[in-house]
């Protein structure tokens, strides 16, 4: 009778949750007020469960010519909610901007990746040209910042 998030928190008992939602909301036309309310519910549930929520911005969606205008709108909501609740922000979108195709794969939606086995966590300059590698690195940096700032 509990939500999947409440169940996950009860069973796994995490200290920190990296939260990235919004890409599918953009694709399926979820309106901004509903998106904000859903994100705020997740943040409040996290806080109430003793979990530090770290909100991540979402990557661009370049499937449409010129990109989706909803991505900046969603990212502004994410930044606003992080500020309003005083929770950490992981600006993954910003980390992707200087990468080839803004860190996206040829489908212009999902993060790019190196197809060679075992390369998803190599943080040399040539491997950090891929969106998934950048996501892994920036996630670790966000976790380290939370650990240093709130848990140490």
Coordinates of N, CA and C in Angstrom, one line a residue:
X1 N 0.8 -1.2 0.0 CA 0.0 0.0 0.0 C 0.8 1.3 0.0
X2 N 2.2 1.2 -0.1 CA 3.0 2.4 -0.1 C 3.5 2.6 -1.5
X3 N 4.0 3.8 -1.8 CA 4.5 4.2 -3.1 C 5.8 3.5 -3.3
X4 N 6.2 3.3 -4.6 CA 7.5 2.7 -4.9 C 8.7 3.4 -4.2
X5 N 8.6 4.8 -4.1 CA 9.7 5.5 -3.5 C 9.7 5.3 -2.0
X6 N 8.5 5.3 -1.4 CA 8.5 5.0 0.1 C 9.0 3.6 0.4
X7 N 8.7 2.6 -0.5 CA 9.1 1.3 -0.3 C 10.7 1.2 -0.5
X8 N 11.2 1.8 -1.5 CA 12.6 1.8 -1.7 C 13.4 2.4 -0.5
X9 N 12.9 3.6 0.0 CA 13.5 4.2 1.1 C 13.5 3.3 2.3
X10 N 12.3 2.7 2.6 CA 12.1 1.8 3.8 C 13.0 0.6 3.7
X11 N 13.1 0.0 2.5 CA 13.9 -1.2 2.4 C 15.4 -1.0 2.3
X12 N 15.8 0.0 1.5 CA 17.2 0.3 1.2 C 17.9 1.2 2.2
X13 N 17.1 2.1 2.9 CA 17.6 3.0 3.9 C 18.8 3.8 3.4
X14 N 18.7 4.5 2.3 CA 19.8 5.3 1.7 C 20.0 6.5 2.6
X15 N 21.2 7.1 2.5 CA 21.5 8.3 3.1 C 21.3 9.5 2.1
X16 N 21.6 9.2 0.9 CA 21.5 10.2 -0.2 C 20.8 9.5 -1.4
X17 N 20.0 10.4 -2.1 CA 19.4 9.9 -3.3 C 19.7 10.9 -4.4
X18 N 20.2 10.4 -5.5 CA 20.5 11.2 -6.7 C 19.2 11.1 -7.5
X19 N 18.5 12.3 -7.8 CA 17.2 12.3 -8.4 C 17.3 13.0 -9.7
X20 N 17.0 12.3 -10.8 CA 17.0 12.9 -12.1 C 15.7 12.5 -12.8
X21 N 14.7 13.4 -12.8 CA 13.5 13.1 -13.5 C 13.1 14.3 -14.4
X22 N 12.4 14.1 -15.5 CA 12.0 15.2 -16.3 C 12.1 14.9 -17.8
X23 N 13.0 14.0 -18.2 CA 13.2 13.8 -19.7 C 11.9 13.2 -20.2
X24 N 11.3 12.2 -19.6 CA 10.0 11.6 -20.1 C 8.9 12.6 -19.9
X25 N 8.9 13.4 -18.8 CA 7.9 14.4 -18.6 C 7.8 15.4 -19.8
X26 N 9.0 15.7 -20.3 CA 9.1 16.6 -21.5 C 8.5 15.9 -22.7
X27 N 8.9 14.6 -22.9 CA 8.5 13.9 -24.1 C 6.9 13.6 -24.1
X28 N 6.4 13.5 -22.9 CA 4.9 13.1 -22.8 C 4.1 14.3 -22.4
X29 N 4.7 15.5 -22.4 CA 3.9 16.8 -22.3 C 3.3 17.0 -20.9
X30 N 4.0 16.5 -19.8 CA 3.5 16.8 -18.5 C 3.6 18.3 -18.3
X31 N 2.6 19.0 -17.8 CA 2.6 20.4 -17.6 C 3.5 20.8 -16.5
X32 N 4.0 22.0 -16.5 CA 5.0 22.5 -15.5 C 4.5 22.4 -14.1
X33 N 3.3 22.8 -13.8 CA 2.8 22.8 -12.5 C 2.7 21.4 -11.9
X34 N 2.3 20.4 -12.7 CA 2.3 19.0 -12.3 C 3.7 18.5 -12.1
X35 N 4.6 18.8 -13.0 CA 6.0 18.4 -12.8 C 6.6 19.0 -11.5
X36 N 6.4 20.2 -11.2 CA 6.9 20.9 -10.0 C 6.3 20.1 -8.8
X37 N 5.0 19.9 -8.8 CA 4.3 19.3 -7.7 C 4.9 17.9 -7.4
X38 N 5.1 17.1 -8.5 CA 5.7 15.8 -8.4 C 7.1 15.8 -7.8
X39 N 7.9 16.8 -8.3 CA 9.3 16.9 -7.8 C 9.3 17.3 -6.4
X40 N 8.4 18.2 -6.0 CA 8.3 18.6 -4.6 C 7.9 17.5 -3.7
X41 N 7.0 16.7 -4.2 CA 6.6 15.5 -3.4 C 7.8 14.6 -3.2
X42 N 8.6 14.3 -4.2 CA 9.7 13.5 -4.1 C 10.7 14.0 -3.1
X43 N 11.0 15.3 -3.2 CA 11.9 16.0 -2.3 C 11.4 15.9 -0.8
X44 N 10.1 16.2 -0.6 CA 9.6 16.2 0.7 C 9.6 14.8 1.3
X45 N 9.2 13.8 0.5 CA 9.3 12.4 0.9 C 10.7 12.0 1.3
X46 N 11.7 12.4 0.5 CA 13.1 12.1 0.8 C 13.5 12.7 2.2
X47 N 13.2 14.0 2.4 CA 13.5 14.7 3.6 C 12.8 14.0 4.8
X48 N 11.6 13.7 4.6 CA 10.8 13.1 5.7 C 11.4 11.7 6.1
X49 N 12.0 11.1 5.1 CA 12.6 9.7 5.3 C 14.0 9.8 5.8
X50 N 14.6 11.0 6.0 CA 15.9 11.2 6.4 C 17.0 11.0 5.3
X51 N 16.5 11.1 4.1 CA 17.4 11.0 2.9 C 17.7 12.3 2.4
X52 N 19.0 12.6 2.0 CA 19.4 13.8 1.4 C 19.1 13.7 -0.1
X53 N 18.1 14.5 -0.6 CA 17.9 14.4 -2.1 C 18.9 15.4 -2.8
X54 N 19.5 14.9 -3.8 CA 20.3 15.7 -4.7 C 19.6 15.7 -6.1
X55 N 19.2 16.9 -6.4 CA 18.4 17.1 -7.7 C 19.3 17.3 -8.8
X56 N 19.1 16.6 -9.9 CA 19.9 16.7 -11.1 C 19.1 17.4 -12.2
X57 N 19.7 18.3 -12.9 CA 19.1 18.8 -14.1 C 19.2 17.8 -15.2
X58 N 18.4 18.0 -16.2 CA 18.3 16.9 -17.3 C 19.0 17.4 -18.5
X59 N 19.5 16.5 -19.3 CA 20.2 16.8 -20.6 C 19.3 17.5 -21.6
X60 N 19.8 18.1 -22.6 CA 19.1 18.6 -23.7 C 18.3 17.5 -24.4
X61 N 17.3 17.9 -25.1 CA 16.6 17.0 -26.0 C 16.7 17.6 -27.4
X62 N 17.6 17.1 -28.3 CA 17.8 17.7 -29.6 C 17.1 16.9 -30.7
X63 N 16.0 16.2 -30.3 CA 15.3 15.4 -31.3 C 14.5 16.4 -32.2
X64 N 14.1 17.6 -31.7 CA 13.4 18.6 -32.5 C 14.5 19.5 -33.1
X65 N 14.3 20.1 -34.2 CA 15.2 21.1 -34.7 C 15.3 22.3 -33.7
X66 N 16.5 22.7 -33.3 CA 16.6 23.7 -32.3 C 16.5 23.2 -30.9
X67 N 16.2 22.0 -30.7 CA 16.0 21.4 -29.3 C 14.7 21.7 -28.7
X68 N 14.4 21.1 -27.6 CA 13.1 21.2 -27.0 C 13.1 22.4 -26.1
X69 N 12.2 23.3 -26.2 CA 12.1 24.5 -25.4 C 11.7 24.1 -23.9
X70 N 11.2 22.9 -23.7 CA 10.8 22.5 -22.4 C 11.9 22.2 -21.5
X71 N 13.1 21.8 -22.1 CA 14.2 21.4 -21.2 C 14.7 22.5 -20.4
X72 N 14.9 23.7 -20.9 CA 15.3 24.9 -20.0 C 14.2 25.2 -19.0
X73 N 12.9 25.0 -19.3 CA 11.8 25.3 -18.4 C 11.9 24.2 -17.2
X74 N 12.1 23.0 -17.6 CA 12.2 21.9 -16.5 C 13.4 22.1 -15.7
X75 N 14.5 22.4 -16.3 CA 15.7 22.7 -15.5 C 15.6 23.9 -14.6
X76 N 14.9 24.9 -15.0 CA 14.6 26.0 -14.1 C 13.8 25.6 -12.9
X77 N 12.8 24.7 -13.2 CA 12.0 24.2 -12.1 C 12.9 23.4 -11.1
X78 N 13.7 22.6 -11.6 CA 14.6 21.8 -10.8 C 15.5 22.7 -9.9
X79 N 16.1 23.7 -10.6 CA 16.9 24.6 -9.8 C 16.1 25.4 -8.7
X80 N 14.9 25.8 -9.1 CA 14.0 26.5 -8.2 C 13.7 25.6 -7.0
X81 N 13.3 24.4 -7.2 CA 12.9 23.5 -6.1 C 14.1 23.2 -5.2
X82 N 15.3 23.0 -5.8 CA 16.5 22.8 -5.0 C 16.7 24.0 -4.1
X83 N 16.6 25.2 -4.6 CA 16.8 26.4 -3.8 C 15.8 26.5 -2.7
X84 N 14.5 26.3 -3.1 CA 13.4 26.4 -2.1 C 13.5 25.5 -1.0
X85 N 14.0 24.3 -1.2 CA 14.1 23.3 -0.2 C 15.5 23.2 0.4
X86 N 16.4 24.0 -0.1 CA 17.8 24.0 0.4 C 18.5 22.7 0.3
X87 N 18.2 22.0 -0.9 CA 18.9 20.7 -1.1 C 19.9 20.8 -2.2
X88 N 20.9 20.0 -2.3 CA 21.9 20.1 -3.3 C 21.4 20.0 -4.7
X89 N 22.1 20.7 -5.6 CA 21.8 20.7 -7.0 C 23.0 20.1 -7.8
X90 N 22.7 19.2 -8.6 CA 23.7 18.6 -9.5 C 23.4 19.0 -10.9
X91 N 24.1 20.0 -11.4 CA 23.8 20.5 -12.7 C 24.4 19.7 -13.9
X92 N 23.9 18.6 -14.1 CA 24.3 17.7 -15.2 C 24.2 18.4 -16.5
X93 N 23.1 19.1 -16.8 CA 22.9 19.8 -18.0 C 24.1 20.7 -18.3
X94 N 24.6 21.5 -17.4 CA 25.7 22.4 -17.6 C 27.0 21.6 -17.9
X95 N 27.2 20.5 -17.3 CA 28.4 19.7 -17.5 C 28.4 19.2 -18.9
X96 N 27.3 19.0 -19.6 CA 27.2 18.5 -20.9 C 27.4 19.5 -22.0
X97 N 27.3 20.8 -21.7 CA 27.2 21.8 -22.8 C 28.4 21.9 -23.7
X98 N 29.6 21.6 -23.2 CA 30.8 21.8 -24.0 C 31.2 20.5 -24.7
X99 N 30.4 19.4 -24.5 CA 30.7 18.1 -25.1 C 30.2 18.1 -26.6
X100 N 30.8 17.2 -27.4 CA 30.2 17.0 -28.7 C 28.7 16.7 -28.7
X101 N 27.9 17.3 -29.5 CA 26.5 17.1 -29.5 C 25.9 17.3 -28.1
X102 N 26.5 18.1 -27.3 CA 26.0 18.4 -25.9 C 25.9 17.1 -25.1
X103 N 26.8 16.1 -25.4 CA 26.9 14.9 -24.6 C 25.8 13.9 -25.0
X104 N 25.2 14.1 -26.1 CA 24.1 13.2 -26.5 C 24.5 12.2 -27.6
X105 N 23.9 11.0 -27.6 CA 24.2 10.0 -28.6 C 23.5 10.4 -29.9
X106 N 23.7 9.7 -31.0 CA 23.1 10.0 -32.3 C 21.6 10.1 -32.3
X107 N 20.9 9.5 -31.3 CA 19.5 9.7 -31.2 C 19.0 11.0 -30.7
X108 N 20.0 11.9 -30.3 CA 19.8 13.2 -29.8 C 18.9 13.3 -28.5
X109 N 18.9 12.2 -27.8 CA 18.1 12.2 -26.5 C 18.8 11.6 -25.4
X110 N 19.5 10.4 -25.6 CA 20.2 9.7 -24.5 C 21.7 10.2 -24.5
X111 N 22.3 10.1 -23.3 CA 23.7 10.4 -23.2 C 24.5 9.5 -24.1
X112 N 25.6 10.1 -24.7 CA 26.5 9.3 -25.5 C 27.4 8.4 -24.6
X113 N 27.9 7.4 -25.3 CA 28.8 6.5 -24.5 C 29.8 5.9 -25.4
X114 N 30.9 5.5 -24.8 CA 32.0 4.8 -25.6 C 31.6 3.3 -25.6
X115 N 31.5 2.7 -26.8 CA 31.1 1.4 -26.9 C 32.1 0.3 -26.5
X116 N 33.3 0.7 -26.3 CA 34.3 -0.2 -25.8 C 34.0 -0.7 -24.4
X117 N 34.1 -2.0 -24.1 CA 33.8 -2.5 -22.8 C 34.7 -1.9 -21.7
X118 N 34.1 -1.6 -20.6 CA 34.9 -1.2 -19.4 C 35.3 0.3 -19.5
X119 N 34.7 1.1 -20.3 CA 35.1 2.5 -20.4 C 34.2 3.5 -19.8
X120 N 33.1 3.0 -19.1 CA 32.1 4.0 -18.6 C 32.6 4.8 -17.4
X121 N 33.7 4.4 -16.8 CA 34.2 5.1 -15.6 C 35.6 5.5 -15.8
X122 N 36.0 5.8 -17.0 CA 37.4 6.3 -17.3 C 37.3 7.8 -17.4
X123 N 38.0 8.6 -16.6 CA 37.8 10.0 -16.6 C 38.9 10.8 -17.2
X124 N 39.6 10.2 -18.2 CA 40.6 10.9 -19.0 C 39.9 11.9 -19.9
X125 N 40.6 12.9 -20.4 CA 39.9 13.9 -21.3 C 39.2 13.3 -22.5
X126 N 39.8 12.3 -23.1 CA 39.1 11.7 -24.3 C 37.9 10.9 -23.9
X127 N 37.8 10.3 -22.7 CA 36.6 9.6 -22.3 C 35.5 10.5 -21.7
X128 N 35.9 11.7 -21.3 CA 35.0 12.6 -20.7 C 34.3 13.4 -21.8
X129 N 34.5 13.0 -23.1 CA 33.7 13.6 -24.2 C 32.4 12.9 -24.3
X130 N 32.1 11.8 -23.5 CA 30.9 11.1 -23.6 C 30.0 11.5 -22.4
X131 N 28.7 11.6 -22.7 CA 27.7 12.0 -21.7 C 27.6 11.1 -20.5
X132 N 27.7 9.7 -20.8 CA 27.6 8.8 -19.6 C 28.8 8.9 -18.7
X133 N 29.9 9.1 -19.3 CA 31.1 9.2 -18.4 C 31.1 10.5 -17.6
X134 N 30.6 11.6 -18.3 CA 30.4 12.8 -17.6 C 29.4 12.7 -16.5
X135 N 28.3 11.9 -16.7 CA 27.3 11.7 -15.7 C 27.9 11.0 -14.5
X136 N 28.7 10.0 -14.8 CA 29.3 9.2 -13.7 C 30.2 10.1 -12.9
X137 N 31.1 10.9 -13.6 CA 32.0 11.7 -12.8 C 31.3 12.8 -12.0
X138 N 30.3 13.5 -12.7 CA 29.6 14.5 -11.9 C 28.8 14.0 -10.8
X139 N 28.3 12.8 -10.9 CA 27.5 12.2 -9.8 C 28.5 11.9 -8.7
X140 N 29.7 11.4 -8.9 CA 30.6 11.2 -7.9 C 31.1 12.5 -7.2
X141 N 31.2 13.5 -8.0 CA 31.5 14.8 -7.5 C 30.4 15.4 -6.6
X142 N 29.2 15.2 -7.0 CA 28.0 15.6 -6.2 C 28.0 14.9 -4.9
X143 N 28.2 13.5 -5.0 CA 28.2 12.7 -3.7 C 29.3 13.2 -2.8
X144 N 30.5 13.4 -3.3 CA 31.6 13.9 -2.5 C 31.3 15.2 -1.8
X145 N 30.6 16.1 -2.6 CA 30.3 17.4 -2.0 C 29.3 17.2 -0.9
X146 N 28.3 16.4 -1.0 CA 27.3 16.1 0.0 C 28.0 15.5 1.2
X147 N 28.9 14.5 1.0 CA 29.6 13.9 2.0 C 30.5 14.9 2.8
X148 N 31.2 15.7 2.1 CA 32.0 16.7 2.8 C 31.2 17.8 3.5
X149 N 30.1 18.2 2.9 CA 29.3 19.3 3.4 C 28.3 18.9 4.5
X150 N 27.7 17.7 4.4 CA 26.6 17.4 5.2 C 26.8 16.1 6.0
X151 N 27.7 15.3 5.7 CA 27.8 14.0 6.3 C 29.1 13.8 7.1
X152 N 30.1 14.6 6.8 CA 31.4 14.4 7.4 C 31.5 14.9 8.8

